[in-house]
PDB file of C-alpha atoms in Angstrom:
ATOM      1  CA  MET A  54       0.000   0.000   0.000  1.00  0.00           C
ATOM      2  CA  THR A  55       1.338   3.402  -0.914  1.00  0.00           C
ATOM      3  CA  PRO A  56       1.093   6.405   1.416  1.00  0.00           C
ATOM      4  CA  GLU A  57      -1.243   8.066  -1.099  1.00  0.00           C
ATOM      5  CA  ASN A  58      -3.514   5.037  -1.201  1.00  0.00           C
ATOM      6  CA  PHE A  59      -3.538   4.837   2.595  1.00  0.00           C
ATOM      7  CA  VAL A  60      -4.608   8.469   3.085  1.00  0.00           C
ATOM      8  CA  THR A  61      -7.228   8.183   0.333  1.00  0.00           C
ATOM      9  CA  GLN A  62      -8.768   5.142   1.976  1.00  0.00           C
ATOM     10  CA  LEU A  63      -8.472   6.695   5.441  1.00  0.00           C
ATOM     11  CA  ARG A  64     -10.217   9.903   4.359  1.00  0.00           C
ATOM     12  CA  LYS A  65     -12.986   7.924   2.711  1.00  0.00           C
ATOM     13  CA  ALA A  66     -13.551   5.568   5.658  1.00  0.00           C
ATOM     14  CA  VAL A  67     -13.083   7.951   8.565  1.00  0.00           C
ATOM     15  CA  VAL A  68     -14.241  11.293   7.196  1.00  0.00           C
ATOM     16  CA  ASP A  69     -16.594  10.763   4.269  1.00  0.00           C
ATOM     17  CA  GLU A  70     -18.354   7.588   5.410  1.00  0.00           C
ATOM     18  CA  ASN A  71     -18.760   8.763   9.004  1.00  0.00           C
ATOM     19  CA  ILE A  72     -20.268  12.073   7.902  1.00  0.00           C
ATOM     20  CA  ALA A  73     -22.688  10.148   5.694  1.00  0.00           C
ATOM     21  CA  ILE A  74     -23.629   7.940   8.654  1.00  0.00           C
ATOM     22  CA  TYR A  75     -24.196  10.953  10.912  1.00  0.00           C
ATOM     23  CA  ARG A  76     -26.213  12.727   8.221  1.00  0.00           C
ATOM     24  CA  ASP A  77     -28.427   9.655   7.829  1.00  0.00           C
ATOM     25  CA  LEU A  78     -28.865   9.294  11.592  1.00  0.00           C
ATOM     26  CA  PHE A  79     -29.769  12.950  12.071  1.00  0.00           C
ATOM     27  CA  GLU A  80     -32.144  12.979   9.122  1.00  0.00           C
ATOM     28  CA  SER A  81     -33.899   9.699   9.875  1.00  0.00           C
ATOM     29  CA  THR A  82     -34.124   9.539  13.670  1.00  0.00           C
ATOM     30  CA  ALA A  83     -36.726  11.402  15.681  1.00  0.00           C
ATOM     31  CA  PRO A  84     -35.555  12.687  19.086  1.00  0.00           C
ATOM     32  CA  ASP A  85     -38.257  10.705  20.886  1.00  0.00           C
ATOM     33  CA  ALA A  86     -37.020   7.499  19.200  1.00  0.00           C
ATOM     34  CA  ALA A  87     -33.567   7.815  20.802  1.00  0.00           C
ATOM     35  CA  SER A  88     -32.882   6.228  24.177  1.00  0.00           C
ATOM     36  CA  ASP A  89     -29.459   7.763  24.857  1.00  0.00           C
ATOM     37  CA  PRO A  90     -29.768  11.198  26.547  1.00  0.00           C
ATOM     38  CA  TYR A  91     -26.897  12.560  24.441  1.00  0.00           C
ATOM     39  CA  TRP A  92     -28.597  11.527  21.190  1.00  0.00           C
ATOM     40  CA  LYS A  93     -31.920  12.956  22.346  1.00  0.00           C
ATOM     41  CA  ARG A  94     -30.239  16.334  22.932  1.00  0.00           C
ATOM     42  CA  ALA A  95     -28.265  16.146  19.681  1.00  0.00           C
ATOM     43  CA  LEU A  96     -31.339  15.227  17.633  1.00  0.00           C
ATOM     44  CA  SER A  97     -33.422  17.948  19.283  1.00  0.00           C
ATOM     45  CA  PHE A  98     -30.678  20.463  18.513  1.00  0.00           C
ATOM     46  CA  TYR A  99     -30.536  19.288  14.886  1.00  0.00           C
ATOM     47  CA  ASP A 100     -34.314  19.585  14.566  1.00  0.00           C
ATOM     48  CA  SER A 101     -34.124  23.186  15.816  1.00  0.00           C
ATOM     49  CA  LEU A 102     -31.786  24.209  12.972  1.00  0.00           C
ATOM     50  CA  ASP A 103     -32.886  25.528   9.601  1.00  0.00           C
ATOM     51  CA  GLU A 104     -31.367  24.065   6.429  1.00  0.00           C
ATOM     52  CA  ALA A 105     -28.432  26.509   6.431  1.00  0.00           C
ATOM     53  CA  GLY A 106     -27.684  25.695  10.065  1.00  0.00           C
ATOM     54  CA  ARG A 107     -27.759  21.982   9.318  1.00  0.00           C
ATOM     55  CA  ARG A 108     -25.242  22.445   6.498  1.00  0.00           C
ATOM     56  CA  VAL A 109     -22.964  24.368   8.852  1.00  0.00           C
ATOM     57  CA  LEU A 110     -23.270  21.645  11.497  1.00  0.00           C
ATOM     58  CA  PHE A 111     -22.092  19.003   9.017  1.00  0.00           C
ATOM     59  CA  GLU A 112     -19.274  21.277   7.849  1.00  0.00           C
ATOM     60  CA  ILE A 113     -18.146  21.615  11.474  1.00  0.00           C
ATOM     61  CA  MET A 114     -18.364  17.850  11.977  1.00  0.00           C
ATOM     62  CA  ARG A 115     -16.391  17.213   8.797  1.00  0.00           C
ATOM     63  CA  GLN A 116     -13.679  19.729   9.690  1.00  0.00           C
ATOM     64  CA  THR A 117     -13.408  18.260  13.187  1.00  0.00           C
ATOM     65  CA  SER A 118     -12.918  14.811  11.646  1.00  0.00           C
ATOM     66  CA  VAL A 119     -10.277  16.140   9.246  1.00  0.00           C
ATOM     67  CA  ASP A 120      -8.434  17.922  12.068  1.00  0.00           C
ATOM     68  CA  THR A 121      -8.510  14.834  14.277  1.00  0.00           C
ATOM     69  CA  VAL A 122      -7.180  12.520  11.564  1.00  0.00           C
ATOM     70  CA  SER A 123      -4.551  15.109  10.645  1.00  0.00           C
ATOM     71  CA  ASN A 124      -3.360  15.341  14.255  1.00  0.00           C
ATOM     72  CA  LEU A 125      -3.120  11.558  14.536  1.00  0.00           C
ATOM     73  CA  LEU A 126      -1.158  11.354  11.286  1.00  0.00           C
ATOM     74  CA  ALA A 127       1.214  14.049  12.580  1.00  0.00           C
ATOM     75  CA  VAL A 128       1.985  11.768  15.533  1.00  0.00           C
ATOM     76  CA  LEU A 129       2.540   8.775  13.242  1.00  0.00           C
ATOM     77  CA  ASP A 130       4.755  10.913  10.973  1.00  0.00           C
ATOM     78  CA  GLY A 131       6.863  12.123  13.900  1.00  0.00           C
ATOM     79  CA  VAL A 132       5.825  15.755  13.391  1.00  0.00           C
ATOM     80  CA  SER A 133       4.052  15.828  16.770  1.00  0.00           C
ATOM     81  CA  ALA A 134       5.049  13.752  19.747  1.00  0.00           C
ATOM     82  CA  LEU A 135       3.137  12.085  22.510  1.00  0.00           C
ATOM     83  CA  ASP A 136       4.446  12.962  25.959  1.00  0.00           C
ATOM     84  CA  SER A 137       5.397   9.386  26.777  1.00  0.00           C
ATOM     85  CA  ALA A 138       6.525   8.292  23.282  1.00  0.00           C
ATOM     86  CA  ARG A 139      10.283   8.065  23.049  1.00  0.00           C
ATOM     87  CA  GLU A 140      10.456   6.060  19.836  1.00  0.00           C
ATOM     88  CA  ASP A 141       9.516   6.820  16.258  1.00  0.00           C
ATOM     89  CA  PHE A 142       6.486   5.087  14.797  1.00  0.00           C
ATOM     90  CA  VAL A 143       6.937   2.862  11.764  1.00  0.00           C
ATOM     91  CA  LEU A 144       3.789   2.161   9.802  1.00  0.00           C
ATOM     92  CA  ARG A 145       3.738  -0.545   7.156  1.00  0.00           C
ATOM     93  CA  THR A 146       1.477  -3.314   5.969  1.00  0.00           C
ATOM     94  CA  SER A 147       2.131  -6.994   6.572  1.00  0.00           C
ATOM     95  CA  SER A 148       2.540  -7.630   2.849  1.00  0.00           C
ATOM     96  CA  ASP A 149       4.992  -4.795   2.150  1.00  0.00           C
ATOM     97  CA  PRO A 150       8.009  -3.950   4.311  1.00  0.00           C
ATOM     98  CA  GLN A 151       8.152  -0.409   2.878  1.00  0.00           C
ATOM     99  CA  GLN A 152       7.412   2.224   5.556  1.00  0.00           C
ATOM    100  CA  ILE A 153       4.455   4.406   4.577  1.00  0.00           C
ATOM    101  CA  ASN A 154       4.458   7.054   7.284  1.00  0.00           C
ATOM    102  CA  GLY A 155       6.617  10.153   7.218  1.00  0.00           C
ATOM    103  CA  SER A 156       4.462  12.436   5.092  1.00  0.00           C
ATOM    104  CA  LEU A 157       0.952  11.094   5.734  1.00  0.00           C
ATOM    105  CA  GLN A 158      -0.349  14.304   7.313  1.00  0.00           C
ATOM    106  CA  ASP A 159       0.720  16.400   4.319  1.00  0.00           C
ATOM    107  CA  LEU A 160      -0.704  13.881   1.858  1.00  0.00           C
ATOM    108  CA  PHE A 161      -3.969  13.681   3.796  1.00  0.00           C
ATOM    109  CA  LEU A 162      -4.416  17.455   3.939  1.00  0.00           C
ATOM    110  CA  GLU A 163      -3.537  17.819   0.247  1.00  0.00           C
ATOM    111  CA  ALA A 164      -6.069  15.132  -0.684  1.00  0.00           C
ATOM    112  CA  ASP A 165      -8.709  16.770   1.480  1.00  0.00           C
ATOM    113  CA  GLU A 166      -8.076  20.145  -0.134  1.00  0.00           C
ATOM    114  CA  ARG A 167      -8.345  18.637  -3.634  1.00  0.00           C
ATOM    115  CA  ASN A 168     -11.547  16.868  -2.650  1.00  0.00           C
ATOM    116  CA  ARG A 169     -13.151  20.126  -1.482  1.00  0.00           C
ATOM    117  CA  GLN A 170     -12.486  21.962  -4.757  1.00  0.00           C
TER     118      GLN A 170
END
């Protein structure tokens, strides 16, 4: 797996598919049908928004997902460090000994920017 392929699949699975799942949940679940108090509040909030507000909510959710994945990739790339991590991370697949991390954050953010245009 190439670094480019990894970030493409990661963006699709973690950002795009999760936003689609949330959109479906918010659009198809009534607040009184939820049993979890958090979801009841979230669904009630969503129902209180107009269409423009709903679009903004999903934009915020998407950007939060992008930022979170980007921060994690920065740790894997060695750009950011965890307080207790003293060693570099090496990310590779079991079928290919070639290391794929090192520039994943940059590749991910570039792919996300291209996708938004």
